[in-house]
Short mmCIF file of C-alpha atoms and ligand atoms in Angstrom, two decimals:
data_model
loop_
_atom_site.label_atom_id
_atom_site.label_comp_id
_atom_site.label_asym_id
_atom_site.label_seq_id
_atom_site.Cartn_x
_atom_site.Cartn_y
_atom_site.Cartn_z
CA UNK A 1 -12.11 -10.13 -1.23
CA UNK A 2 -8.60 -10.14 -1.29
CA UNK A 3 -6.46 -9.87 1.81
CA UNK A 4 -3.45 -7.68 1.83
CA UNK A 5 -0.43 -7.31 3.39
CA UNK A 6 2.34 -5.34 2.46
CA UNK A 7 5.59 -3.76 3.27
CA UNK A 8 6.97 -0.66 2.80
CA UNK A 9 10.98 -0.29 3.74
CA UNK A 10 10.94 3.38 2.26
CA UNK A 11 14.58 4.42 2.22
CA UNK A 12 16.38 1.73 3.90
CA UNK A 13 18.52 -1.60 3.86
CA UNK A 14 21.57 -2.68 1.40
CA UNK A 15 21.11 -4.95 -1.21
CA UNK A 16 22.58 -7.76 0.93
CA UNK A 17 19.86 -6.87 3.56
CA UNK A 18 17.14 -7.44 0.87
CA UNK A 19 18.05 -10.64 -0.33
CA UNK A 20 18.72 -11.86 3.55
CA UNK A 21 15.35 -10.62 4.46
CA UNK A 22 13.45 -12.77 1.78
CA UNK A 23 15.69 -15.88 2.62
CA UNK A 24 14.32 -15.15 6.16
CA UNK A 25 11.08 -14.43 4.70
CA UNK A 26 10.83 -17.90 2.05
CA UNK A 27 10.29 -20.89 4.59
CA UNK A 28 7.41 -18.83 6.67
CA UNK A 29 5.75 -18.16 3.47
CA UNK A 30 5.34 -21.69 2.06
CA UNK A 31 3.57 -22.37 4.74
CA UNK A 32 1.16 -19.66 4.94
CA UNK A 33 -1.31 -18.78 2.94
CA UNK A 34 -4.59 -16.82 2.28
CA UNK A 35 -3.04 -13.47 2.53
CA UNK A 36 -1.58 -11.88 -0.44
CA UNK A 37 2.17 -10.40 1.15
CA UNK A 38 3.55 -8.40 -0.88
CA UNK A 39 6.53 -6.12 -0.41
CA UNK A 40 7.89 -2.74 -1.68
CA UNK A 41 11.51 -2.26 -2.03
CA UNK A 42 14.11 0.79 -2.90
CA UNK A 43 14.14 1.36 -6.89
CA UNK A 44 17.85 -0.09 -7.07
CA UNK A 45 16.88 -3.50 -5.75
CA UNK A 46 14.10 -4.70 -7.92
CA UNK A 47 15.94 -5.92 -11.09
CA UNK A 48 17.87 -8.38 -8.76
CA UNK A 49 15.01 -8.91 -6.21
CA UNK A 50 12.04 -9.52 -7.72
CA UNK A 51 12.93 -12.34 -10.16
CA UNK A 52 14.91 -13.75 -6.70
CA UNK A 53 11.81 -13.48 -4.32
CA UNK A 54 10.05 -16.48 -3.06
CA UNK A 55 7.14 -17.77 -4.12
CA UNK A 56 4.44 -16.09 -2.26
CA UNK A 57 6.17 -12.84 -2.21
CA UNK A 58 5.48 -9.97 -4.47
CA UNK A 59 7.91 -7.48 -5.33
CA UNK A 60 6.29 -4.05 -5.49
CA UNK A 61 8.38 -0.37 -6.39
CA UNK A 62 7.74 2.47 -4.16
CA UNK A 63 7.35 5.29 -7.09
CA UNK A 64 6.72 5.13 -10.98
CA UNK A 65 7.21 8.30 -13.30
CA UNK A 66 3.75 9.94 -14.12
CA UNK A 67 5.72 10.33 -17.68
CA UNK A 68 6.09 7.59 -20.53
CA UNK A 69 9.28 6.75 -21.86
CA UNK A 70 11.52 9.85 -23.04
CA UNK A 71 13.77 12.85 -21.54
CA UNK A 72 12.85 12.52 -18.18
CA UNK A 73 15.99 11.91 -16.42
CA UNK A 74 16.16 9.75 -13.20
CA UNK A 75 13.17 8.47 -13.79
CA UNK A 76 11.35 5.20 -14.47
CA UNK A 77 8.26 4.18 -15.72
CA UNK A 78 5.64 1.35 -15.15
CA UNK A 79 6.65 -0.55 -18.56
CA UNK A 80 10.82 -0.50 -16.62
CA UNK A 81 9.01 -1.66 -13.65
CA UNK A 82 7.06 -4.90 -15.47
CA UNK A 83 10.34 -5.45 -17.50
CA UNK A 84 12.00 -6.64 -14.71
CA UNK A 85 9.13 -8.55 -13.11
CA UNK A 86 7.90 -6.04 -10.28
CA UNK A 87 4.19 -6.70 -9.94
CA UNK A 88 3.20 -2.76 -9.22
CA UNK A 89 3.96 0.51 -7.16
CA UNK A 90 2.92 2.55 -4.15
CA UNK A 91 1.29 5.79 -5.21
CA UNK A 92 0.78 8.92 -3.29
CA UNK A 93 2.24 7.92 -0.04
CA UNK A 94 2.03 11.02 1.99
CA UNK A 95 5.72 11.50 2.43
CA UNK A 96 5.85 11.87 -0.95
CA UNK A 97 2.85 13.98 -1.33
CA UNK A 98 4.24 16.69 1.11
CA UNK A 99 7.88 16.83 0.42
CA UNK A 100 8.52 15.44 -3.07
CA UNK A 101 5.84 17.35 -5.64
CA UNK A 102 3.32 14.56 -6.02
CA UNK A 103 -0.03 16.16 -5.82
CA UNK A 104 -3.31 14.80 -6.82
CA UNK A 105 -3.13 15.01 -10.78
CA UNK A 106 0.48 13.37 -10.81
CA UNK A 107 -0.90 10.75 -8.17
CA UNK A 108 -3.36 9.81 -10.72
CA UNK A 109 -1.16 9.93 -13.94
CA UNK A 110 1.20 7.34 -11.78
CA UNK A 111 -1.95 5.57 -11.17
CA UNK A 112 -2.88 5.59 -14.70
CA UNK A 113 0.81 4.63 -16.22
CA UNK A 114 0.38 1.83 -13.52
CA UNK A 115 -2.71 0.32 -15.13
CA UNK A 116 -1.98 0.42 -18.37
CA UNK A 117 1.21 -1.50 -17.95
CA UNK A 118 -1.14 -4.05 -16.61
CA UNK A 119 0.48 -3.70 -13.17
CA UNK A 120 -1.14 -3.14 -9.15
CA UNK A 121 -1.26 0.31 -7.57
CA UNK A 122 -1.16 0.71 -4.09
CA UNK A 123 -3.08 3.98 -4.03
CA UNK A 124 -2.28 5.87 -0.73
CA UNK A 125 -4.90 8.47 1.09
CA UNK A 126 -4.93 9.97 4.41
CA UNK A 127 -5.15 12.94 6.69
CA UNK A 128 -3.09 15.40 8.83
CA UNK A 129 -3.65 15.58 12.25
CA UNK A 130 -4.36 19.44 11.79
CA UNK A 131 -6.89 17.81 9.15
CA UNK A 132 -8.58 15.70 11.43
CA UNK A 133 -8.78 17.79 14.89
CA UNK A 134 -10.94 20.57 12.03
CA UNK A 135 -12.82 17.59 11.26
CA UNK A 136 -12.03 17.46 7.78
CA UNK A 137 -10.69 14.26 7.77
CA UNK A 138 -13.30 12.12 6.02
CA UNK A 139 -13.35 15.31 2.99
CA UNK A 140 -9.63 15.07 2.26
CA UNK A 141 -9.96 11.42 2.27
CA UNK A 142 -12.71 11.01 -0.10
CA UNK A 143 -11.24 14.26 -2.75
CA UNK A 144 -7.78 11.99 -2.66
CA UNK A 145 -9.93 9.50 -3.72
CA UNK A 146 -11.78 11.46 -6.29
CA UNK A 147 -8.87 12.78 -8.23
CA UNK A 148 -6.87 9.25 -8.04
CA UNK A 149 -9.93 6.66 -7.92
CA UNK A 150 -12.61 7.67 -9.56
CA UNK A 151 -12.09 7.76 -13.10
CA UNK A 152 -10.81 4.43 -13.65
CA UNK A 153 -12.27 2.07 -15.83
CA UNK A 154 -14.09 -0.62 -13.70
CA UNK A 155 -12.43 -3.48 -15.95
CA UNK A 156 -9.36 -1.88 -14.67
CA UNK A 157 -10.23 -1.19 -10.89
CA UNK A 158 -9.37 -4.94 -9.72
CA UNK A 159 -5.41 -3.92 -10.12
CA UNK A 160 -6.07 -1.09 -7.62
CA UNK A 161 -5.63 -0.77 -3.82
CA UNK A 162 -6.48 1.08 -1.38
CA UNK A 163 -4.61 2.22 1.70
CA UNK A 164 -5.71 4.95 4.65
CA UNK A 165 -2.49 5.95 5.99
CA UNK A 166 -3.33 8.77 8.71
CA UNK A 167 -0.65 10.75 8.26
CA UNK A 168 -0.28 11.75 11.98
CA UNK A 169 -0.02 7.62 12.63
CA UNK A 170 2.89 7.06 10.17
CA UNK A 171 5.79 6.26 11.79
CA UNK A 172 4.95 8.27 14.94
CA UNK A 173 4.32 5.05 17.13
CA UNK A 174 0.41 6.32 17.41
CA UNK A 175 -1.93 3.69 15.83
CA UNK A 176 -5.23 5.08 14.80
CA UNK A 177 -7.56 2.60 17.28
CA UNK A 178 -9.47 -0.07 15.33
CA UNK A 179 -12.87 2.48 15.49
CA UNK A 180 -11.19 5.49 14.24
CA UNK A 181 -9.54 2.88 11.22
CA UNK A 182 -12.96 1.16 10.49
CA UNK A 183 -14.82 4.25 10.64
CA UNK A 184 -12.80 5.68 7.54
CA UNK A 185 -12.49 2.59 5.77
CA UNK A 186 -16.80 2.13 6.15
CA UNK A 187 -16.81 5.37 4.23
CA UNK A 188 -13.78 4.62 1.78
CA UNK A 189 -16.03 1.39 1.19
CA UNK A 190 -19.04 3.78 0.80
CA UNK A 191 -17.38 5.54 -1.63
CA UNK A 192 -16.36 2.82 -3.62
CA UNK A 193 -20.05 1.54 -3.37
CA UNK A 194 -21.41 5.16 -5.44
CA UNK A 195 -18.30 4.53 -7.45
CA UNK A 196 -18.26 1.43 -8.87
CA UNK A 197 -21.34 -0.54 -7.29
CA UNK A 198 -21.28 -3.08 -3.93
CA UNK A 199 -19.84 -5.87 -6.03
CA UNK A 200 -16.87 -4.38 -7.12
CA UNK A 201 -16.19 -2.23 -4.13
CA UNK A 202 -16.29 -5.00 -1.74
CA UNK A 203 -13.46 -6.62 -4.23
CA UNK A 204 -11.17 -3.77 -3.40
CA UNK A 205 -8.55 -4.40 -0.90
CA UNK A 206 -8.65 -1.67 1.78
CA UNK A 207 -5.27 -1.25 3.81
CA UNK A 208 -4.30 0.50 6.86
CA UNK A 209 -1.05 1.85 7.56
CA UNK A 210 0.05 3.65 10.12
CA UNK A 211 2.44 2.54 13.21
CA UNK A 212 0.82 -1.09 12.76
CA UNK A 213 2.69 -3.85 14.55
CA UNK A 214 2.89 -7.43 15.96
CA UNK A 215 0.93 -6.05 18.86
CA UNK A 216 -1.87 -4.20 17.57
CA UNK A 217 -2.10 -6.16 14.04
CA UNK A 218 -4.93 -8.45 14.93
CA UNK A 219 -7.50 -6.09 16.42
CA UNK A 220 -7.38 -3.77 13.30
CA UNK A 221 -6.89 -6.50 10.54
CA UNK A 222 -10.22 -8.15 12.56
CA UNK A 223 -12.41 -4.82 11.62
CA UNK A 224 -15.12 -5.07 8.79
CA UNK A 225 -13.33 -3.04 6.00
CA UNK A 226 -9.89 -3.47 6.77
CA UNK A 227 -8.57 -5.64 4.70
CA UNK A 228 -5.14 -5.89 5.48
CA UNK A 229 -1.88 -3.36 6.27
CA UNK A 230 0.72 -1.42 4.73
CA UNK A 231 3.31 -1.82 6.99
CA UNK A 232 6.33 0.96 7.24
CA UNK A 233 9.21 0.11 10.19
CA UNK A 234 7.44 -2.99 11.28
CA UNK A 235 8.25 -4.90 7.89
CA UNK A 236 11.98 -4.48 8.10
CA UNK A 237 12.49 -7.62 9.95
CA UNK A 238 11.15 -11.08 8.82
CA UNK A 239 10.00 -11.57 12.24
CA UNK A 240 8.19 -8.14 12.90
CA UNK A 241 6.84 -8.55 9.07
CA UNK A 242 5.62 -12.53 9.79
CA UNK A 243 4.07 -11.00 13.18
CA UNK A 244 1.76 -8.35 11.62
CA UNK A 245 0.78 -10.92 8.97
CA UNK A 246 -0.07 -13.42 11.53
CA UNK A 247 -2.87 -11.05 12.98
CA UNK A 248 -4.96 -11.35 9.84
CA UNK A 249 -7.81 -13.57 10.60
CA UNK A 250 -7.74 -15.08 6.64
CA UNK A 251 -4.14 -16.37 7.30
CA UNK A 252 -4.04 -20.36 6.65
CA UNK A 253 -1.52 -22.21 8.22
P1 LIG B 301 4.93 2.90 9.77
O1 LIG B 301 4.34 1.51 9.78
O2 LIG B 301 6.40 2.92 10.02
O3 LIG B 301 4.15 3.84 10.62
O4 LIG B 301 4.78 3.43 8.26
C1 LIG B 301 3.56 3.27 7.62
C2 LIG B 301 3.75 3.62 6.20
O5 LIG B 301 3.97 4.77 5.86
C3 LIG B 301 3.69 2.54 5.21
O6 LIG B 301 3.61 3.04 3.92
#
């Protein structure tokens, strides 16, 4: 199983502020292992950034274009990403499911472009809270899955992760508890099971995200299926980031 953590600045910090946070990132990362830590910058930052990051670190985009190359202006595709050394994308994040046109099917074409650049995608899931107090949580879950997840190729599944961000927990301060987290991961894992059988579904990382933080990091990390984090406001700072990383229980140091 591979253990997980990333970061997710969305739409903040200068250039400057990227390259001081992986200086302040480098010495705590050669000596800690066990935990893949990965990190997923603005679009304008990666050509400098990810050839630049310390070892250890892997420099992830926050979008790809569902298109291939051609007219598709301001946008950039999977083969731009690898050409300049980023090792894969977040896809489907909810912020930019509800306020920036990507539903389901372009979701899984990013996914797609993704993988057949040979490169990781973060795949994003996760509820509203209107969603989960009609107790459809679990459904909307396991249909994000279904139109992102589900049809690709098992030799191609092992660039894939997973991450449950609960909506309603995403940058609201309100951490799903550990239960509430493990019980939709058990069924994410469940899925994956009827998906792609127990081997390869317990070789899927499984993230949480979701107002995770120094404080709260270790109990949730410590659950069955959660395999790690994808951290929003709580990676800005080396020190938060190094804090949330600590809690997982595979960290070597
Ligand atoms: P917060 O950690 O700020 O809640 O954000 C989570 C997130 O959306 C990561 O992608």
């Amino acid at each position: 199983m591979r253990n997980v953590v990333a970061g997710n600045w969305k739409s903040n910090k200068l250039l400057n502020d990227a390259r001081a946070w992986m200086d302040g990132m480098s010495s705590w990362l050669a000596k800690n292992g066990g935990v893949d830590v990965m990190v997923a910058m603005p679009a304008p930052y990666l050509a400098a950034c990810a050839p630049e990051a310390p070892e250890g670190l892997h420099v992830l985009a926050q979008n790809v274009s569902a298109e291939g190359f051609g007219a598709h202006t301001g946008e950039y595709t999977a083969e731009m990403l690898q050409s300049c050394g980023v090792a894969g994308a977040i896809v489907g994040h909810s912020e930019r499911r509800a306020r920036f046109g990507d539903v389901d099917a372009v979701v899984a074409a990013k996914v797609d472009a993704l993988l057949a650049a040979d490169l990781t995608a973060v795949f994003c899931c996760g509820e509203t809270l209107q969603e989960r107090e009609s107790g459809r949580a679990e459904d909307v879950v396991l249909q994000q899955l279904q139109t992102g997840v589900l049809r690709i190729p098992v030799d191609q599944i092992g660039n894939v992760i997973v991450a449950y961000e609960p909506v309603w927990a995403i940058g609201t301060g309100v951490t799903a508890t550990s239960a509430q987290a493990q019980d939709m991961h058990a069924s994410i894992r469940g899925w994956l099971t009827e998906a792609f059988g127990a081997e390869v579904a317990e070789s899927i990382p499984v993230l949480y995200g979701g107002s995770c933080k120094p404080s709260n990091a270790a109990d949730l990390f410590s659950q069955k299926d959660i395999n790690g984090g994808l951290i929003g406001g709580a990676s800005l700072k080396p020190e938060d980031f190094q804090g949330v990383i600590e809690g997982h229980p595979a960290l070597n140091r």
